[in-house]
Tab-separated table of C-alpha atoms in Angstrom:
chain	number	residue	atom	x	y	z
A	2	THR	CA	277.070	165.347	-53.549
A	3	GLN	CA	275.748	164.911	-57.053
A	4	LEU	CA	277.832	166.927	-59.486
A	5	LEU	CA	276.447	168.666	-62.530
A	6	GLU	CA	279.087	169.911	-64.917
A	7	GLN	CA	278.144	172.660	-67.320
A	8	SER	CA	280.027	173.580	-70.451
A	9	PRO	CA	281.160	175.964	-71.558
A	10	GLN	CA	281.840	177.865	-68.371
A	11	PHE	CA	282.005	181.186	-70.208
A	12	LEU	CA	280.600	182.109	-73.600
A	13	SER	CA	280.766	185.422	-75.421
A	14	ILE	CA	279.004	185.666	-78.761
A	15	GLN	CA	277.669	188.225	-81.196
A	16	GLU	CA	274.010	189.080	-81.377
A	17	GLY	CA	272.222	186.785	-83.800
A	18	GLU	CA	274.446	183.771	-83.276
A	19	ASN	CA	273.263	180.411	-82.001
A	20	LEU	CA	274.681	178.622	-78.988
A	21	THR	CA	274.308	175.444	-76.956
A	22	VAL	CA	275.000	174.949	-73.268
A	23	TYR	CA	275.481	171.466	-71.884
A	24	CYS	CA	274.741	170.070	-68.445
A	25	ASN	CA	276.198	166.642	-67.676
A	26	SER	CA	276.162	164.339	-64.699
A	27	SER	CA	276.802	160.737	-63.839
A	28	SER	CA	273.695	160.738	-61.660
A	29	VAL	CA	270.093	160.189	-62.680
A	30	PHE	CA	267.633	162.925	-61.763
A	31	SER	CA	263.875	162.819	-61.457
A	32	SER	CA	263.747	166.171	-63.222
A	33	LEU	CA	266.099	168.832	-64.427
A	34	GLN	CA	265.537	172.554	-64.269
A	35	TRP	CA	267.154	175.479	-65.995
A	36	TYR	CA	267.458	178.861	-64.341
A	37	ARG	CA	268.814	182.214	-65.436
A	38	GLN	CA	270.388	184.591	-62.984
A	39	GLU	CA	271.037	188.293	-63.462
A	40	PRO	CA	273.828	189.985	-61.480
A	41	GLY	CA	272.790	190.787	-57.937
A	42	GLU	CA	269.561	188.806	-58.152
A	43	GLY	CA	268.319	185.332	-57.401
A	44	PRO	CA	267.880	182.702	-60.139
A	45	VAL	CA	264.633	182.613	-62.080
A	46	LEU	CA	263.185	179.353	-63.345
A	47	LEU	CA	263.092	178.961	-67.134
A	48	VAL	CA	261.877	175.404	-67.594
A	49	THR	CA	261.614	171.952	-66.058
A	50	VAL	CA	262.115	168.746	-68.013
A	51	VAL	CA	260.953	165.500	-66.516
A	52	THR	CA	260.827	162.723	-69.085
A	53	GLY	CA	263.924	161.210	-70.674
A	54	GLY	CA	264.259	162.544	-74.221
A	55	GLU	CA	261.846	165.383	-73.551
A	56	VAL	CA	262.227	168.573	-75.561
A	57	LYS	CA	260.698	171.872	-74.511
A	58	LYS	CA	260.731	175.158	-76.346
A	59	LEU	CA	260.472	178.595	-74.836
A	60	LYS	CA	260.508	181.104	-77.694
A	61	ARG	CA	264.122	181.018	-78.947
A	62	LEU	CA	265.249	178.614	-76.220
A	63	THR	CA	265.126	174.850	-76.703
A	64	PHE	CA	265.716	172.529	-73.775
A	65	GLN	CA	266.360	168.816	-74.026
A	66	PHE	CA	266.585	166.143	-71.348
A	67	GLY	CA	268.808	163.188	-72.104
A	68	ASP	CA	267.256	159.778	-72.592
A	69	ALA	CA	268.931	158.477	-69.438
A	70	ARG	CA	267.956	161.616	-67.462
A	71	LYS	CA	271.579	162.355	-66.636
A	72	ASP	CA	272.198	165.281	-68.942
A	73	SER	CA	270.499	168.198	-70.583
A	74	SER	CA	271.152	170.897	-73.129
A	75	LEU	CA	269.966	174.426	-73.721
A	76	HIS	CA	270.064	175.801	-77.241
A	77	ILE	CA	269.482	179.480	-77.943
A	78	THR	CA	268.704	180.591	-81.459
A	79	ALA	CA	269.550	184.092	-82.661
A	80	ALA	CA	270.875	185.243	-79.318
A	81	GLN	CA	270.014	188.748	-78.159
A	82	PRO	CA	271.715	191.022	-75.614
A	83	GLY	CA	268.797	190.380	-73.276
A	84	ASP	CA	269.863	186.731	-73.094
A	85	THR	CA	273.006	187.749	-71.227
A	86	GLY	CA	273.220	186.153	-67.806
A	87	LEU	CA	274.308	183.157	-65.773
A	88	TYR	CA	272.539	179.981	-66.841
A	89	LEU	CA	272.250	177.260	-64.229
A	90	CYS	CA	270.988	173.752	-64.585
A	91	ALA	CA	269.704	172.030	-61.474
A	92	GLY	CA	268.925	168.383	-60.958
A	93	ALA	CA	266.185	167.278	-58.619
A	94	SER	CA	266.705	164.177	-56.535
A	95	GLY	CA	264.501	163.177	-53.661
A	96	ALA	CA	262.230	165.460	-51.773
A	97	ASN	CA	263.019	169.104	-52.446
A	98	ASN	CA	266.732	168.525	-53.101
A	99	LEU	CA	268.176	170.582	-55.926
A	100	PHE	CA	271.773	170.199	-57.077
A	101	PHE	CA	273.032	173.092	-59.131
A	102	GLY	CA	275.375	172.897	-62.064
A	103	THR	CA	278.634	174.798	-62.284
A	104	GLY	CA	277.006	177.532	-64.343
A	105	THR	CA	277.527	179.074	-67.780
A	106	ARG	CA	278.034	182.789	-68.021
A	107	LEU	CA	276.720	184.043	-71.351
A	108	THR	CA	277.473	187.451	-72.808
A	109	VAL	CA	275.744	188.503	-75.997
A	110	ILE	CA	277.450	191.424	-77.668
A	111	PRO	CA	275.212	193.842	-79.596
B	1	GLY	CA	255.967	189.742	-58.384
B	2	ALA	CA	258.418	188.201	-55.949
B	3	VAL	CA	257.103	185.271	-53.988
B	4	VAL	CA	260.181	184.915	-51.804
B	5	SER	CA	261.460	188.069	-50.217
B	6	GLN	CA	264.977	188.308	-48.828
B	7	HIS	CA	266.197	191.123	-46.650
B	8	PRO	CA	268.494	192.981	-46.606
B	9	SER	CA	269.650	193.024	-50.219
B	10	TRP	CA	273.078	194.161	-49.129
B	11	VAL	CA	274.885	194.686	-45.857
B	12	ILE	CA	278.311	195.830	-44.767
B	13	CYS	CA	279.497	194.866	-41.319
B	14	LYS	CA	282.646	194.943	-39.263
B	15	SER	CA	284.672	191.844	-38.494
B	16	GLY	CA	283.495	190.116	-35.360
B	17	THR	CA	279.905	191.268	-35.574
B	18	SER	CA	276.867	189.181	-36.450
B	19	VAL	CA	274.500	189.690	-39.344
B	20	LYS	CA	270.983	188.350	-39.726
B	21	ILE	CA	269.415	187.693	-43.117
B	22	GLU	CA	265.689	187.077	-43.446
B	23	CYS	CA	263.896	184.982	-46.019
B	24	ARG	CA	260.121	185.216	-46.225
B	25	SER	CA	257.703	183.281	-48.367
B	26	LEU	CA	254.887	185.530	-49.564
B	27	ASP	CA	251.378	184.154	-49.961
B	28	PHE	CA	252.440	180.580	-49.370
B	29	GLN	CA	253.805	178.443	-46.588
B	30	ALA	CA	257.202	176.855	-46.731
B	31	THR	CA	258.036	174.121	-44.281
B	32	THR	CA	261.410	173.858	-45.949
B	33	MET	CA	263.726	176.594	-47.165
B	34	PHE	CA	267.223	176.398	-48.518
B	35	TRP	CA	270.205	178.660	-48.005
B	36	TYR	CA	272.890	178.995	-50.662
B	37	ARG	CA	276.162	180.810	-50.915
B	38	GLN	CA	277.497	182.084	-54.196
B	39	PHE	CA	280.994	183.364	-54.856
B	40	PRO	CA	281.630	185.768	-57.745
B	41	LYS	CA	281.117	184.177	-61.130
B	42	GLN	CA	280.384	180.800	-59.570
B	43	SER	CA	277.342	178.640	-59.099
B	44	LEU	CA	275.198	178.225	-56.024
B	45	MET	CA	276.491	176.059	-53.198
B	46	LEU	CA	273.893	174.660	-50.842
B	47	MET	CA	274.739	175.528	-47.258
B	48	ALA	CA	271.821	174.155	-45.332
B	49	THR	CA	268.205	173.118	-45.388
B	50	SER	CA	265.979	175.009	-43.012
B	51	ASN	CA	263.124	173.019	-41.518
B	52	GLU	CA	260.184	174.650	-39.789
B	53	GLY	CA	259.943	173.501	-36.192
B	54	SER	CA	263.136	171.473	-36.201
B	55	LYS	CA	266.871	171.822	-36.579
B	56	ALA	CA	268.398	172.793	-39.854
B	57	THR	CA	270.363	170.267	-41.872
B	58	TYR	CA	273.807	171.507	-42.794
B	59	GLU	CA	275.893	170.437	-45.745
B	60	GLN	CA	279.309	168.977	-45.163
B	61	GLY	CA	281.875	171.608	-44.361
B	62	VAL	CA	279.376	174.261	-43.245
B	63	GLU	CA	279.829	175.304	-39.633
B	64	LYS	CA	276.454	175.204	-37.930
B	65	ASP	CA	277.669	177.336	-35.031
B	66	LYS	CA	278.792	180.030	-37.407
B	67	PHE	CA	275.789	180.016	-39.708
B	68	LEU	CA	272.800	179.868	-37.407
B	69	ILE	CA	269.511	179.031	-39.067
B	70	ASN	CA	266.118	179.504	-37.486
B	71	HIS	CA	262.855	178.595	-39.161
B	72	ALA	CA	260.483	180.105	-36.653
B	73	SER	CA	257.324	180.066	-38.735
B	74	LEU	CA	255.941	178.652	-41.949
B	75	THR	CA	256.842	181.843	-43.784
B	76	LEU	CA	260.135	182.924	-42.265
B	77	SER	CA	263.646	181.504	-42.122
B	78	THR	CA	266.645	183.449	-40.905
B	79	LEU	CA	270.363	182.963	-41.418
B	80	THR	CA	272.678	184.600	-38.903
B	81	VAL	CA	276.340	184.845	-39.742
B	82	THR	CA	278.037	185.011	-36.367
B	83	SER	CA	281.420	186.589	-35.674
B	84	ALA	CA	281.743	187.495	-39.317
B	85	HIS	CA	285.129	187.557	-41.006
B	86	PRO	CA	286.134	188.984	-44.383
B	87	GLU	CA	286.153	185.490	-45.874
B	88	ASP	CA	282.435	185.274	-45.111
B	89	SER	CA	281.838	188.016	-47.639
B	90	SER	CA	279.646	186.520	-50.332
B	91	PHE	CA	276.228	186.529	-51.973
B	92	TYR	CA	273.734	184.562	-49.896
B	93	ILE	CA	270.488	183.355	-51.475
B	94	CYS	CA	267.498	181.591	-49.987
B	95	SER	CA	264.864	179.563	-51.766
B	96	ALA	CA	261.595	177.851	-51.027
B	97	PRO	CA	260.136	174.932	-52.975
B	98	ARG	CA	256.995	175.569	-54.941
B	99	ALA	CA	253.814	174.112	-53.553
B	100	GLY	CA	252.251	170.826	-54.510
B	101	GLY	CA	255.311	168.665	-54.010
B	102	ARG	CA	257.117	170.261	-56.939
B	103	THR	CA	260.889	170.482	-56.830
B	104	GLU	CA	261.172	173.836	-58.583
B	105	ALA	CA	262.086	176.672	-56.295
B	106	PHE	CA	261.353	180.324	-55.853
B	107	PHE	CA	264.477	182.246	-55.009
B	108	GLY	CA	264.951	185.344	-52.946
B	109	GLN	CA	266.702	188.352	-54.388
B	110	GLY	CA	269.896	187.511	-52.552
B	111	THR	CA	271.953	189.357	-49.942
B	112	ARG	CA	275.368	190.747	-50.680
B	113	LEU	CA	277.383	190.558	-47.461
B	114	THR	CA	280.624	192.448	-47.175
B	115	VAL	CA	282.682	192.078	-44.023
B	116	VAL	CA	285.308	194.758	-43.493
């Protein structure tokens, strides 16, 4: 099993603040994906990063893949209540295998 | 719209009974589907990989006789929890890889199982 540790596990911040979520592993992945999950629903894909050092932006969300393709970060600028949810990183290794991180539960307080 | 449909979204059953959960890919074929289990406030734990036309591959520690998986067609995989017990209560989610050899997945809406 390839472990992906996310930190922090829980995060509660005020609307307008910035935050960073980290996803770390000792394994190398061919790609790394970030998902967001709302309560009672399945995860929804936010982004995929493939190249070491790659940075992708999705509005107020910035995703970075580590140079060695073992870690990733998600930075949210000016967080909004709509950003509340469970954020999951997932590393891809081999054909169709996804290994999910431990998850970060974000609460943005209005 | 949803491209992977999971049914039912929630179910309550008595201990000792069996429950079947369906996972359908809409508008695309999925030779492989994945079944996950998620405990409250935790991440997804892969239970098994469902393979169309062959036996499912179970992760270590998952009882294959308790969690029966059938991938009868290219658009349908089912998970049957047999002789359910309260400790089987959980959120079960299926997924199917996106087409074109991509590793990203479409997820079903999940099924909340409560065993009383």
